[in-house]
Amino acid sequence: MQEISNEIIISGKSIGFVPTMGFLHEGHLSLVKASKSENDITIVSIFVNPTQFGPNEDLSKYPRDFNRDESLLSENGVDYIFYPNVDEIYPNGFQTYVVQEKISSLLEGAIRPVHFRGVTTIVSILFNIVKPRRAYFGQKDAQQCAVLKRMVTDLCFDLEMHICPIVREPDGLAMSSRNVYLSLQERMDALVLSRSLNTAAGIIKSGERDCAKIKSEAMSILTQVPSASPDYFEIVDFDTFETVTTLNSKKSYFLLTACKIGKTRLIDNQLIHL
Ligand code: AMP
């Protein structure tokens, strides 16, 4: 991969890069489309990264289907798929990790302690292998984007970060490879995430600025569904990801939620500009 990337760069062409864990859907393909429209060459990686899964998480049962992914990517005009083995990325003797300190410790990071260390490490490795001019990530994983943007700035990675909007199913469920775990009933129940976000956004639009009130409305929606057990509903500053208590005008915030539907943990968010 490094040799191919070197040749592309020497020939004066730009590389757009879309890192994924595979089992692709329209959300991933929207990143591919963005990359193709802005770069000469688009490279997609497929790697289910073990270091970002905690010991009791779904690494071994994470959905995989390389053949389907390969045809989707070739139909969508991707130039190269980087599909390494775990042993190639983490060979015997591997002992170096990248840690983003502050944003990584909040919310998802508080609940999934090794998660962002795994993400920043694999993305650094992939950036060093693929050497992209532009890298594409989804706002679906808003905290991941904030962690990675901070890492790219702090460590002077010589590339542009592009964050693309959340792609949803027609009924509002944010697309995710993990949606395949949901039973028919759970698939309906899972709409409670986007419903809680829309309700909170509506309350804010009608003038509410007290975050405690907004969060308690959203939480009451999440807890109405018997299969739903929310980890959090939070309102955070766009850049720092710190929790806020009162909303100010001319600022941007994320409404964020993580909620288990049955055994499946889903996340969703909405960006608010005041
Ligand atoms: P994953 O394969 O889940 O690690 O996701 C790979 C990339 O696709 C990440 O940058 C995600 O944020 C992005 N992504 C996942 N789901 C969506 C979605 N529904 N809309 C937009 N981007 C997404």
Coordinates of C-alpha atoms and ligand atoms in Angstrom, one line a residue:
M1 CA 0.0 0.0 0.0
Q2 CA 2.8 2.4 0.9
E3 CA 4.5 1.8 -2.5
I4 CA 1.3 2.4 -4.4
S5 CA 0.6 5.6 -2.4
N6 CA 4.1 6.8 -3.1
E7 CA 3.7 6.3 -6.8
I8 CA 0.4 8.1 -6.8
I9 CA 1.9 11.1 -4.9
I10 CA 5.0 11.2 -7.2
S11 CA 2.7 11.3 -10.2
G12 CA 1.1 14.5 -8.7
K13 CA -2.3 13.0 -7.9
S14 CA -4.2 13.5 -4.7
I15 CA -5.3 10.6 -2.5
G16 CA -8.7 10.7 -0.7
F17 CA -9.0 8.2 2.1
V18 CA -12.0 6.6 3.7
P19 CA -11.2 4.3 6.7
T20 CA -13.9 1.8 7.6
M21 CA -14.5 -1.4 9.5
G22 CA -16.5 -2.8 6.5
F23 CA -20.0 -4.2 6.3
L24 CA -20.7 -1.1 4.2
H25 CA -23.9 0.9 3.9
E26 CA -24.9 4.2 2.3
G27 CA -23.2 6.2 5.1
H28 CA -19.8 4.8 4.1
L29 CA -20.7 5.3 0.4
S30 CA -21.4 9.0 1.1
L31 CA -17.8 9.3 2.3
V32 CA -16.6 7.5 -0.9
K33 CA -18.6 9.9 -3.1
A34 CA -17.2 13.0 -1.2
S35 CA -13.7 11.6 -1.7
K36 CA -14.2 10.8 -5.3
S37 CA -15.5 14.3 -6.1
E38 CA -12.5 16.0 -4.4
N39 CA -9.5 13.7 -5.2
D40 CA -7.9 11.9 -8.2
I41 CA -7.6 8.6 -6.3
T42 CA -9.9 7.2 -3.6
I43 CA -8.6 4.5 -1.2
V44 CA -10.9 2.7 1.3
S45 CA -9.6 0.6 4.1
I46 CA -11.5 -2.2 5.6
F47 CA -10.2 -3.3 9.0
V48 CA -12.1 -4.3 12.1
N49 CA -9.6 -2.8 14.6
P50 CA -9.2 -5.0 17.7
T51 CA -7.6 -2.3 19.8
Q52 CA -10.7 -0.1 19.8
F53 CA -13.0 -2.9 21.3
G54 CA -13.2 -3.4 25.0
P55 CA -12.9 -7.0 26.5
N56 CA -16.7 -7.4 26.7
E57 CA -17.6 -5.8 23.3
D58 CA -18.6 -7.2 20.0
L59 CA -15.2 -7.7 18.2
S60 CA -15.7 -11.4 17.4
K61 CA -19.3 -11.0 16.2
Y62 CA -18.8 -7.7 14.4
P63 CA -20.5 -8.2 11.0
R64 CA -18.2 -8.9 8.0
D65 CA -18.7 -9.5 4.3
F66 CA -15.7 -8.7 2.3
N67 CA -17.1 -9.9 -1.1
R68 CA -20.2 -7.7 -0.8
D69 CA -18.1 -4.7 0.3
E70 CA -15.7 -5.3 -2.6
S71 CA -18.5 -5.2 -5.2
L72 CA -20.1 -2.1 -3.6
L73 CA -16.8 -0.3 -3.6
S74 CA -16.0 -1.3 -7.2
E75 CA -19.5 -0.2 -8.3
N76 CA -18.8 3.1 -6.6
G77 CA -15.6 3.6 -8.5
V78 CA -13.1 3.2 -5.6
D79 CA -9.5 2.8 -6.9
Y80 CA -8.0 0.7 -4.1
I81 CA -9.2 -1.3 -1.1
F82 CA -6.7 -1.6 1.7
Y83 CA -7.7 -4.8 3.5
P84 CA -4.8 -5.8 5.9
N85 CA -4.7 -8.7 8.4
V86 CA -4.6 -8.0 12.1
D87 CA -1.0 -9.5 12.2
E88 CA 0.2 -7.0 9.5
I89 CA -1.1 -4.0 11.5
Y90 CA -0.2 -5.3 14.9
P91 CA 2.7 -7.7 14.4
N92 CA 4.4 -9.4 17.3
G93 CA 6.3 -6.8 19.4
F94 CA 3.9 -4.0 18.6
Q95 CA 4.0 -1.6 21.6
T96 CA 3.2 1.9 20.5
Y97 CA -0.1 3.7 20.9
V98 CA -1.4 7.2 20.2
V99 CA -3.4 8.8 23.0
Q100 CA -5.6 11.9 22.6
E101 CA -6.0 13.0 26.2
K102 CA -9.0 15.2 27.0
I103 CA -11.9 14.7 24.5
S104 CA -11.1 11.0 24.6
S105 CA -11.8 10.8 28.3
L106 CA -15.4 12.1 28.0
L107 CA -18.7 10.4 27.2
E108 CA -17.9 7.4 24.9
G109 CA -14.4 7.4 26.3
A110 CA -15.7 7.3 29.9
I111 CA -17.9 4.3 29.1
R112 CA -15.5 2.6 26.7
P113 CA -12.0 3.3 28.3
V114 CA -9.7 1.8 25.6
H115 CA -11.9 2.8 22.6
F116 CA -10.4 6.1 21.5
R117 CA -6.8 5.0 22.2
G118 CA -7.5 2.2 19.6
V119 CA -9.1 4.6 17.2
T120 CA -6.3 7.2 17.3
T121 CA -3.7 4.5 17.0
I122 CA -5.2 2.7 14.0
V123 CA -6.0 6.0 12.2
S124 CA -2.4 7.1 12.7
I125 CA -1.1 3.8 11.4
L126 CA -3.5 4.0 8.4
F127 CA -2.5 7.7 7.7
N128 CA 1.2 6.7 7.6
I129 CA 0.5 3.8 5.2
V130 CA -2.0 5.4 2.9
K131 CA -0.6 9.0 3.0
P132 CA -3.8 10.8 2.1
R133 CA -4.2 14.4 1.1
R134 CA -7.8 14.4 2.4
A135 CA -9.4 11.9 4.9
Y136 CA -13.2 11.4 5.2
F137 CA -15.1 10.6 8.4
G138 CA -18.8 10.6 9.3
Q139 CA -20.5 13.0 11.8
K140 CA -22.4 9.8 12.9
D141 CA -19.3 9.3 15.2
A142 CA -19.1 13.0 16.2
Q143 CA -16.8 12.4 19.2
Q144 CA -14.5 10.3 17.1
C145 CA -14.3 13.2 14.6
A146 CA -13.5 15.7 17.4
V147 CA -10.8 13.4 18.8
L148 CA -9.2 12.8 15.4
K149 CA -9.4 16.5 14.4
R150 CA -7.5 17.3 17.6
M151 CA -5.0 14.5 16.9
V152 CA -4.3 15.7 13.4
T153 CA -3.8 19.3 14.6
D154 CA -1.7 18.4 17.6
L155 CA 0.6 15.9 15.8
C156 CA 0.8 17.9 12.5
F157 CA -0.5 15.2 10.2
D158 CA -0.2 16.8 6.8
L159 CA -3.7 16.2 5.6
E160 CA -7.2 17.7 5.6
M161 CA -10.0 16.2 7.7
H162 CA -13.4 16.2 6.0
I163 CA -16.5 15.5 8.1
C164 CA -19.6 14.4 6.2
P165 CA -23.3 14.5 7.4
I166 CA -25.1 11.5 9.0
V167 CA -26.9 9.3 6.4
R168 CA -30.2 8.0 7.8
E169 CA -32.7 5.4 6.9
P170 CA -36.0 6.9 5.5
D171 CA -37.6 6.6 9.0
G172 CA -34.7 8.5 10.7
L173 CA -32.5 5.7 12.1
A174 CA -28.9 6.6 11.6
M175 CA -27.3 4.0 9.3
S176 CA -24.8 1.7 11.2
S177 CA -23.2 -1.7 10.5
R178 CA -24.5 -2.6 14.0
N179 CA -28.2 -2.1 12.9
V180 CA -28.0 -5.7 11.6
Y181 CA -28.0 -7.0 15.2
L182 CA -31.6 -5.6 15.8
S183 CA -34.7 -7.8 15.7
L184 CA -37.7 -6.5 13.9
Q185 CA -39.2 -5.1 17.2
E186 CA -35.8 -3.6 18.2
R187 CA -35.5 -2.0 14.8
M188 CA -38.7 -0.1 15.5
D189 CA -37.6 0.7 19.1
A190 CA -34.3 2.1 17.8
L191 CA -36.1 5.1 16.3
V192 CA -36.2 6.4 19.9
L193 CA -32.7 7.7 19.5
S194 CA -33.5 10.0 16.6
R195 CA -36.9 10.8 18.2
S196 CA -35.1 12.0 21.4
L197 CA -32.7 14.1 19.4
N198 CA -35.5 15.7 17.3
T199 CA -37.5 16.4 20.4
A200 CA -34.6 18.1 22.1
A201 CA -33.8 20.1 19.0
G202 CA -37.5 21.2 18.8
I203 CA -37.4 22.4 22.4
I204 CA -34.3 24.4 21.7
K205 CA -35.8 25.9 18.6
S206 CA -38.8 27.0 20.6
G207 CA -36.4 29.0 22.9
E208 CA -35.4 26.7 25.8
R209 CA -31.7 27.3 26.8
D210 CA -31.6 25.3 30.1
C211 CA -29.8 22.1 29.3
A212 CA -31.1 20.2 32.4
K213 CA -34.6 20.7 31.2
I214 CA -33.8 19.7 27.6
K215 CA -31.9 16.6 28.7
S216 CA -34.7 15.5 31.1
E217 CA -37.3 15.7 28.3
A218 CA -35.0 13.7 26.0
M219 CA -34.3 11.1 28.7
S220 CA -38.0 10.7 29.4
I221 CA -38.5 9.8 25.7
L222 CA -35.6 7.3 25.7
T223 CA -36.9 5.6 28.9
Q224 CA -40.4 5.2 27.5
V225 CA -39.3 2.3 25.3
P226 CA -39.0 -0.9 27.4
S227 CA -36.1 -2.4 25.3
A228 CA -34.1 0.9 25.5
S229 CA -31.5 1.6 28.2
P230 CA -29.8 4.9 27.7
D231 CA -26.2 5.4 28.6
Y232 CA -26.4 9.2 28.2
F233 CA -28.1 12.1 26.5
E234 CA -25.7 15.0 26.6
I235 CA -25.4 18.5 25.2
V236 CA -21.7 19.4 24.5
D237 CA -19.7 22.2 23.1
F238 CA -18.9 21.7 19.4
D239 CA -15.1 21.9 19.7
T240 CA -14.2 20.8 23.3
F241 CA -17.0 18.2 23.8
E242 CA -17.4 19.5 27.3
T243 CA -20.9 19.3 28.8
V244 CA -22.7 22.7 28.9
T245 CA -25.4 23.8 31.3
T246 CA -26.8 26.8 29.3
L247 CA -26.9 27.4 25.6
N248 CA -25.6 30.6 24.2
S249 CA -26.5 32.3 20.9
K250 CA -24.0 32.2 18.0
K251 CA -22.5 28.9 19.2
S252 CA -22.6 25.3 18.0
Y253 CA -23.4 22.3 20.1
F254 CA -23.9 18.6 19.7
L255 CA -26.9 16.8 21.1
L256 CA -25.5 13.3 21.7
T257 CA -27.0 10.0 22.8
A258 CA -25.9 6.5 23.4
C259 CA -28.6 3.9 24.1
K260 CA -28.8 0.2 24.2
I261 CA -31.7 -1.3 22.3
G262 CA -31.8 -4.9 23.7
K263 CA -28.2 -5.9 23.6
T264 CA -27.2 -3.6 20.8
R265 CA -25.5 -0.3 21.7
L266 CA -26.3 2.5 19.3
I267 CA -25.2 6.1 19.1
D268 CA -26.7 9.1 17.4
N269 CA -26.3 12.9 17.5
Q270 CA -27.5 16.2 16.0
L271 CA -25.6 19.4 15.4
I272 CA -27.2 22.6 16.7
H273 CA -26.2 26.1 15.5
L274 CA -27.7 28.9 17.5
Ligands
AMP1 P1 -17.3 2.3 10.7 O1 -17.1 1.3 9.6 O2 -18.5 2.2 11.5 O3 -16.0 2.4 11.5 O4 -17.4 3.7 10.0 C1 -16.5 4.2 9.0 C2 -16.8 5.7 8.7 O5 -18.1 5.8 8.2 C3 -16.7 6.5 10.0 O6 -16.1 7.7 9.7 C4 -18.1 6.7 10.4 O7 -18.4 7.9 11.1 C5 -18.8 6.8 9.0 N1 -20.2 6.5 9.1 C6 -20.8 5.4 9.7 N2 -22.1 5.5 9.7 C7 -22.4 6.6 9.0 C8 -23.6 7.3 8.7 N3 -24.8 6.8 9.0 N4 -23.5 8.5 8.0 C9 -22.3 9.0 7.7 N5 -21.2 8.4 8.0 C10 -21.2 7.3 8.6

